[in-house]
XYZ file of N, CA and C in Angstrom:
249
model
N -113.939 58.448 -155.920
C -114.702 58.267 -157.124
C -115.779 59.340 -157.142
N -115.958 60.005 -158.252
C -116.987 61.017 -158.405
C -117.828 60.673 -159.616
N -119.131 60.764 -159.448
C -120.038 60.452 -160.554
C -121.053 61.557 -160.705
N -121.317 61.957 -161.920
C -122.373 62.919 -162.165
C -123.704 62.198 -162.217
N -124.692 62.771 -161.575
C -126.034 62.212 -161.587
C -126.827 63.001 -162.616
N -127.309 62.324 -163.638
C -128.035 63.041 -164.681
C -129.523 62.970 -164.419
N -130.247 63.900 -164.991
C -131.705 63.884 -164.883
C -132.293 64.199 -166.245
N -133.597 63.991 -166.353
C -134.242 64.194 -167.646
C -134.524 65.664 -167.921
N -134.405 66.515 -166.917
C -134.647 67.945 -167.125
C -133.316 68.645 -167.368
N -133.369 69.743 -168.092
C -132.165 70.509 -168.375
C -131.975 71.545 -167.280
N -130.791 71.538 -166.673
C -130.455 72.489 -165.627
C -129.113 73.107 -165.959
N -128.878 74.315 -165.481
C -127.577 74.919 -165.748
C -126.438 74.206 -165.010
N -126.774 73.470 -163.956
C -125.753 72.783 -163.170
C -126.306 71.446 -162.707
N -125.592 70.364 -162.971
C -126.038 69.034 -162.565
C -125.470 68.677 -161.197
N -126.255 67.986 -160.367
C -125.745 67.544 -159.062
C -124.579 66.572 -159.223
N -123.724 66.525 -158.219
C -122.625 65.569 -158.215
C -122.681 64.739 -156.939
N -122.153 63.528 -157.028
C -122.087 62.619 -155.888
C -120.659 62.112 -155.785
N -120.065 62.270 -154.611
C -118.758 61.695 -154.334
C -118.982 60.519 -153.388
N -118.545 59.331 -153.774
C -118.751 58.134 -152.962
C -117.410 57.602 -152.477
N -117.363 57.276 -151.195
C -116.147 56.755 -150.575
C -116.480 55.426 -149.882
N -116.085 54.285 -150.477
C -116.384 52.997 -149.845
C -115.365 52.646 -148.760
N -115.818 51.897 -147.747
C -114.932 51.357 -146.714
C -115.530 50.045 -146.213
N -114.774 49.322 -145.422
C -115.219 48.044 -144.859
C -115.769 47.106 -145.948
N -115.010 46.955 -147.020
C -115.444 46.155 -148.172
C -115.224 44.668 -147.887
N -116.269 43.863 -148.089
C -116.165 42.413 -147.988
C -116.768 41.801 -149.242
N -116.278 40.642 -149.615
C -116.800 39.991 -150.811
C -116.761 38.477 -150.702
N -117.697 37.841 -151.402
C -117.758 36.380 -151.496
C -118.034 36.014 -152.941
N -117.401 34.954 -153.396
C -117.633 34.489 -154.765
C -117.945 33.002 -154.724
N -119.006 32.622 -155.449
C -119.391 31.212 -155.489
C -120.292 30.990 -156.702
N -119.988 29.960 -157.460
C -120.864 29.520 -158.537
C -121.200 30.571 -159.579
N -120.228 31.337 -160.021
C -120.485 32.311 -161.083
C -121.108 33.611 -160.623
N -121.177 33.834 -159.309
C -121.686 35.107 -158.811
C -120.803 35.593 -157.666
N -120.770 36.895 -157.494
C -120.006 37.509 -156.413
C -120.924 38.487 -155.685
N -120.825 38.481 -154.360
C -121.594 39.406 -153.530
C -120.591 40.294 -152.807
N -120.725 41.600 -153.013
C -119.807 42.573 -152.429
C -120.621 43.529 -151.564
N -120.167 43.726 -150.321
C -120.848 44.626 -149.386
C -119.832 45.637 -148.869
N -120.289 46.883 -148.700
C -119.413 47.904 -148.148
C -120.241 48.991 -147.467
N -119.571 49.766 -146.634
C -120.153 50.986 -146.091
C -119.777 52.091 -147.058
N -120.747 52.853 -147.498
C -120.497 53.873 -148.517
C -120.906 55.235 -147.977
N -119.946 56.157 -147.925
C -120.231 57.539 -147.550
C -120.350 58.339 -148.838
N -121.474 59.013 -149.001
C -121.708 59.791 -150.215
C -121.931 61.247 -149.848
N -121.229 62.106 -150.528
C -121.425 63.546 -150.373
C -122.150 64.025 -151.628
N -123.331 64.553 -151.425
C -124.185 64.949 -152.543
C -124.292 66.466 -152.573
N -123.934 67.021 -153.702
C -124.002 68.478 -153.876
C -125.067 68.767 -154.931
N -126.147 69.435 -154.512
C -127.238 69.766 -155.430
C -127.170 71.200 -155.938
N -126.562 72.064 -155.141
C -126.456 73.478 -155.494
C -124.995 73.872 -155.348
N -124.409 74.513 -156.359
C -122.966 74.795 -156.307
C -122.548 75.702 -155.153
N -123.421 76.589 -154.679
C -123.045 77.545 -153.633
C -123.209 76.997 -152.219
N -123.815 75.818 -152.065
C -124.038 75.244 -150.745
C -123.123 74.036 -150.534
N -122.769 73.748 -149.274
C -121.925 72.571 -149.017
C -122.695 71.287 -149.307
N -121.987 70.204 -149.605
C -122.669 68.933 -149.861
C -123.253 68.367 -148.567
N -124.272 67.511 -148.696
C -124.781 66.833 -147.508
C -124.331 65.381 -147.546
N -124.162 64.798 -146.357
C -123.615 63.457 -146.211
C -124.728 62.433 -146.096
N -124.608 61.357 -146.848
C -125.501 60.203 -146.748
C -124.603 58.988 -146.571
N -124.925 58.159 -145.573
C -124.200 56.912 -145.370
C -125.139 55.758 -145.645
N -124.630 54.727 -146.298
C -125.445 53.555 -146.600
C -124.573 52.315 -146.634
N -125.179 51.207 -146.273
C -124.551 49.911 -146.507
C -124.991 49.493 -147.905
N -124.035 49.247 -148.780
C -124.330 48.896 -150.172
C -123.958 47.437 -150.412
N -124.893 46.696 -150.984
C -124.644 45.304 -151.360
C -124.904 45.165 -152.850
N -123.935 44.608 -153.560
C -124.062 44.409 -155.005
C -123.864 42.931 -155.319
N -124.692 42.416 -156.229
C -124.566 41.037 -156.684
C -124.143 41.073 -158.145
N -122.989 40.464 -158.437
C -122.426 40.427 -159.784
C -122.513 39.009 -160.330
N -122.838 38.890 -161.617
C -122.920 37.590 -162.279
C -121.873 37.510 -163.374
N -121.271 36.327 -163.521
C -120.317 36.095 -164.607
C -121.078 35.790 -165.888
N -120.688 36.451 -166.975
C -121.248 36.191 -168.293
C -120.101 36.007 -169.268
N -120.403 35.667 -170.498
C -119.370 35.534 -171.522
C -118.664 36.861 -171.788
N -119.352 37.979 -171.543
C -118.780 39.313 -171.758
C -118.053 39.845 -170.527
N -118.100 39.122 -169.422
C -117.478 39.584 -168.185
C -118.515 39.677 -167.077
N -118.181 40.358 -166.008
C -119.117 40.520 -164.885
C -120.197 41.538 -165.214
N -121.422 41.236 -164.770
C -122.574 42.134 -164.950
C -123.258 42.315 -163.605
N -123.637 43.561 -163.316
C -124.347 43.855 -162.082
C -125.771 43.339 -162.194
N -126.163 42.462 -161.263
C -127.499 41.880 -161.294
C -128.436 42.522 -160.290
N -127.890 43.051 -159.178
C -128.742 43.618 -158.133
C -127.911 44.548 -157.271
N -128.538 45.615 -156.789
C -127.895 46.503 -155.821
C -128.927 46.859 -154.752
N -128.478 46.849 -153.502
C -129.344 47.198 -152.371
C -128.612 48.239 -151.543
N -129.261 49.375 -151.283
C -128.699 50.410 -150.407
C -129.588 50.533 -149.180
N -128.982 50.483 -148.006
C -129.706 50.664 -146.754
C -129.069 51.839 -146.027
N -129.801 52.942 -145.951
C -129.244 54.133 -145.310
C -129.005 53.893 -143.832
N -127.954 54.522 -143.310
C -127.663 54.473 -141.893
C -127.218 55.864 -141.438
N -127.273 56.121 -140.154
C -126.928 57.427 -139.625
C -125.415 57.637 -139.654
N -124.952 58.809 -140.108
C -123.512 59.092 -140.042
C -123.026 59.084 -138.598
N -121.803 58.625 -138.394
C -121.246 58.626 -137.042
C -120.958 60.052 -136.601
N -121.036 60.282 -135.313
C -120.855 61.645 -134.762
C -119.413 62.044 -134.767
């Protein structure tokens, strides 16, 4: 999955983030779902330089609504990349 990160300033080139989830676990109870995963993100800020790696444990809380699931909360806790 690749997502462009936008900013309020105009730049000739916008940073990109590639996110790769693993170790995904989920629980659902009473109209809400909690999903946790290890997320490796490669962030490229300058086109001529290689991306840098950020690892985080990501937890998302989703709520059921009449329109479908809605993200209610997200928590990212950075962790050191494995050697």
